[in-house]
PDB file of C-alpha atoms in Angstrom:
ATOM      1  CA  MET A  11      32.666  29.533 -11.777  1.00  0.00           C
ATOM      2  CA  LEU A  12      35.886  31.291 -12.681  1.00  0.00           C
ATOM      3  CA  PRO A  13      36.596  34.774 -11.344  1.00  0.00           C
ATOM      4  CA  SER A  14      35.512  37.382 -13.871  1.00  0.00           C
ATOM      5  CA  ALA A  15      39.117  38.217 -14.751  1.00  0.00           C
ATOM      6  CA  GLN A  16      39.535  34.649 -16.057  1.00  0.00           C
ATOM      7  CA  LEU A  17      36.342  34.457 -18.102  1.00  0.00           C
ATOM      8  CA  ASP A  18      36.568  34.591 -21.870  1.00  0.00           C
ATOM      9  CA  PHE A  19      34.213  37.386 -22.905  1.00  0.00           C
ATOM     10  CA  ALA A  20      35.321  37.344 -26.555  1.00  0.00           C
ATOM     11  CA  PRO A  21      32.355  35.264 -27.832  1.00  0.00           C
ATOM     12  CA  TYR A  22      29.944  37.709 -26.235  1.00  0.00           C
ATOM     13  CA  LEU A  23      31.657  40.743 -27.682  1.00  0.00           C
ATOM     14  CA  ALA A  24      31.963  39.556 -31.279  1.00  0.00           C
ATOM     15  CA  PRO A  25      30.793  42.626 -33.190  1.00  0.00           C
ATOM     16  CA  ASP A  26      28.786  40.771 -35.835  1.00  0.00           C
ATOM     17  CA  ARG A  27      26.957  38.536 -33.352  1.00  0.00           C
ATOM     18  CA  LYS A  28      26.254  41.459 -31.046  1.00  0.00           C
ATOM     19  CA  ARG A  29      25.056  43.657 -33.910  1.00  0.00           C
ATOM     20  CA  ALA A  30      22.826  40.880 -35.277  1.00  0.00           C
ATOM     21  CA  ALA A  31      21.244  40.268 -31.866  1.00  0.00           C
ATOM     22  CA  ARG A  32      20.555  43.964 -31.343  1.00  0.00           C
ATOM     23  CA  LEU A  33      19.033  44.250 -34.808  1.00  0.00           C
ATOM     24  CA  ALA A  34      16.839  41.180 -34.202  1.00  0.00           C
ATOM     25  CA  VAL A  35      15.441  42.749 -31.020  1.00  0.00           C
ATOM     26  CA  LYS A  36      14.931  46.109 -32.731  1.00  0.00           C
ATOM     27  CA  ARG A  37      12.995  44.452 -35.575  1.00  0.00           C
ATOM     28  CA  ALA A  38      10.954  42.276 -33.207  1.00  0.00           C
ATOM     29  CA  MET A  39      10.011  45.355 -31.188  1.00  0.00           C
ATOM     30  CA  ALA A  40       9.036  47.247 -34.347  1.00  0.00           C
ATOM     31  CA  GLN A  41       6.791  44.332 -35.355  1.00  0.00           C
ATOM     32  CA  GLY A  42       5.263  44.094 -31.883  1.00  0.00           C
ATOM     33  CA  LEU A  43       6.729  40.641 -31.210  1.00  0.00           C
ATOM     34  CA  ILE A  44       8.638  41.983 -28.211  1.00  0.00           C
ATOM     35  CA  VAL A  45       7.153  44.725 -26.074  1.00  0.00           C
ATOM     36  CA  ALA A  46       9.357  46.571 -23.616  1.00  0.00           C
ATOM     37  CA  PRO A  47       7.834  46.631 -20.145  1.00  0.00           C
ATOM     38  CA  ALA A  48       7.056  49.926 -18.487  1.00  0.00           C
ATOM     39  CA  ALA A  49       9.574  49.306 -15.719  1.00  0.00           C
ATOM     40  CA  CYS A  50      13.019  47.835 -15.091  1.00  0.00           C
ATOM     41  CA  ALA A  51      12.943  44.085 -14.375  1.00  0.00           C
ATOM     42  CA  CYS A  52      15.369  44.615 -11.510  1.00  0.00           C
ATOM     43  CA  CYS A  53      14.422  47.761  -9.589  1.00  0.00           C
ATOM     44  CA  GLY A  54      11.066  48.758 -11.065  1.00  0.00           C
ATOM     45  CA  ASP A  55      12.297  52.173 -12.226  1.00  0.00           C
ATOM     46  CA  GLU A  56       9.859  53.492 -14.810  1.00  0.00           C
ATOM     47  CA  ARG A  57      12.366  55.522 -16.778  1.00  0.00           C
ATOM     48  CA  ARG A  58      13.609  54.240 -20.124  1.00  0.00           C
ATOM     49  CA  VAL A  59      14.442  50.528 -20.106  1.00  0.00           C
ATOM     50  CA  ILE A  60      16.880  48.903 -22.511  1.00  0.00           C
ATOM     51  CA  PRO A  61      17.150  45.267 -23.615  1.00  0.00           C
ATOM     52  CA  HIS A  62      20.067  43.188 -22.409  1.00  0.00           C
ATOM     53  CA  HIS A  63      21.267  39.886 -23.885  1.00  0.00           C
ATOM     54  CA  ASP A  64      22.807  37.195 -21.702  1.00  0.00           C
ATOM     55  CA  ASP A  65      23.595  35.154 -24.808  1.00  0.00           C
ATOM     56  CA  TYR A  66      23.820  36.499 -28.354  1.00  0.00           C
ATOM     57  CA  GLU A  67      23.036  33.006 -29.670  1.00  0.00           C
ATOM     58  CA  ARG A  68      19.494  33.591 -28.345  1.00  0.00           C
ATOM     59  CA  PRO A  69      18.900  37.053 -29.794  1.00  0.00           C
ATOM     60  CA  LEU A  70      15.254  37.401 -28.753  1.00  0.00           C
ATOM     61  CA  ASP A  71      15.855  36.268 -25.181  1.00  0.00           C
ATOM     62  CA  VAL A  72      16.347  39.626 -23.455  1.00  0.00           C
ATOM     63  CA  VAL A  73      15.725  41.207 -20.085  1.00  0.00           C
ATOM     64  CA  PHE A  74      14.774  44.887 -19.931  1.00  0.00           C
ATOM     65  CA  LEU A  75      16.723  46.981 -17.435  1.00  0.00           C
ATOM     66  CA  CYS A  76      17.183  50.649 -16.626  1.00  0.00           C
ATOM     67  CA  PHE A  77      20.616  52.089 -17.340  1.00  0.00           C
ATOM     68  CA  ARG A  78      21.705  51.899 -13.687  1.00  0.00           C
ATOM     69  CA  CYS A  79      20.746  48.224 -13.255  1.00  0.00           C
ATOM     70  CA  HIS A  80      22.218  47.342 -16.642  1.00  0.00           C
ATOM     71  CA  LYS A  81      25.542  48.904 -15.673  1.00  0.00           C
ATOM     72  CA  THR A  82      25.467  47.399 -12.177  1.00  0.00           C
ATOM     73  CA  GLY A  83      24.490  44.002 -13.537  1.00  0.00           C
ATOM     74  CA  HIS A  84      27.465  43.929 -15.871  1.00  0.00           C
ATOM     75  CA  GLY A  85      29.661  44.460 -12.848  1.00  0.00           C
ATOM     76  CA  LEU A  86      28.037  41.472 -11.110  1.00  0.00           C
ATOM     77  CA  TRP A  87      27.961  39.101 -14.085  1.00  0.00           C
ATOM     78  CA  GLY A  88      30.586  36.430 -13.737  1.00  0.00           C
ATOM     79  CA  PHE A  89      31.399  37.718 -10.275  1.00  0.00           C
ATOM     80  CA  ARG A  90      29.410  36.395  -7.333  1.00  0.00           C
ATOM     81  CA  GLY A  91      28.824  32.983  -8.880  1.00  0.00           C
ATOM     82  CA  TYR A  92      25.979  34.096 -11.155  1.00  0.00           C
ATOM     83  CA  ALA A  93      25.852  32.465 -14.565  1.00  0.00           C
ATOM     84  CA  THR A  94      23.933  35.264 -16.267  1.00  0.00           C
ATOM     85  CA  LEU A  95      23.094  38.916 -15.761  1.00  0.00           C
ATOM     86  CA  ALA A  96      19.421  38.002 -15.324  1.00  0.00           C
ATOM     87  CA  GLU A  97      20.344  35.810 -12.339  1.00  0.00           C
ATOM     88  CA  ALA A  98      22.561  38.535 -10.887  1.00  0.00           C
ATOM     89  CA  VAL A  99      19.920  41.262 -11.014  1.00  0.00           C
ATOM     90  CA  ALA A 100      17.188  38.915  -9.768  1.00  0.00           C
ATOM     91  CA  ALA A 101      19.185  38.099  -6.619  1.00  0.00           C
TER      92      ALA A 101
END
């Protein structure tokens, strides 16, 4: 894997794709198709969890993390050889 400074994050930051993925999750949650767990998938913190996408092409494939793990995970993604944030926070 390339060091994070050499990764091309542009496809993951495309505003329309990102917006569409967020909206898909919001709608799925409103319809009860996706239910946020009571705790962070990484640390188990029971404060508010937020959905995170590893790939905007799979908009309903999310992992729910607390703010701290979400922020920390973004720092790890593409760094220690992890392919996705879910792998990074699971390690």
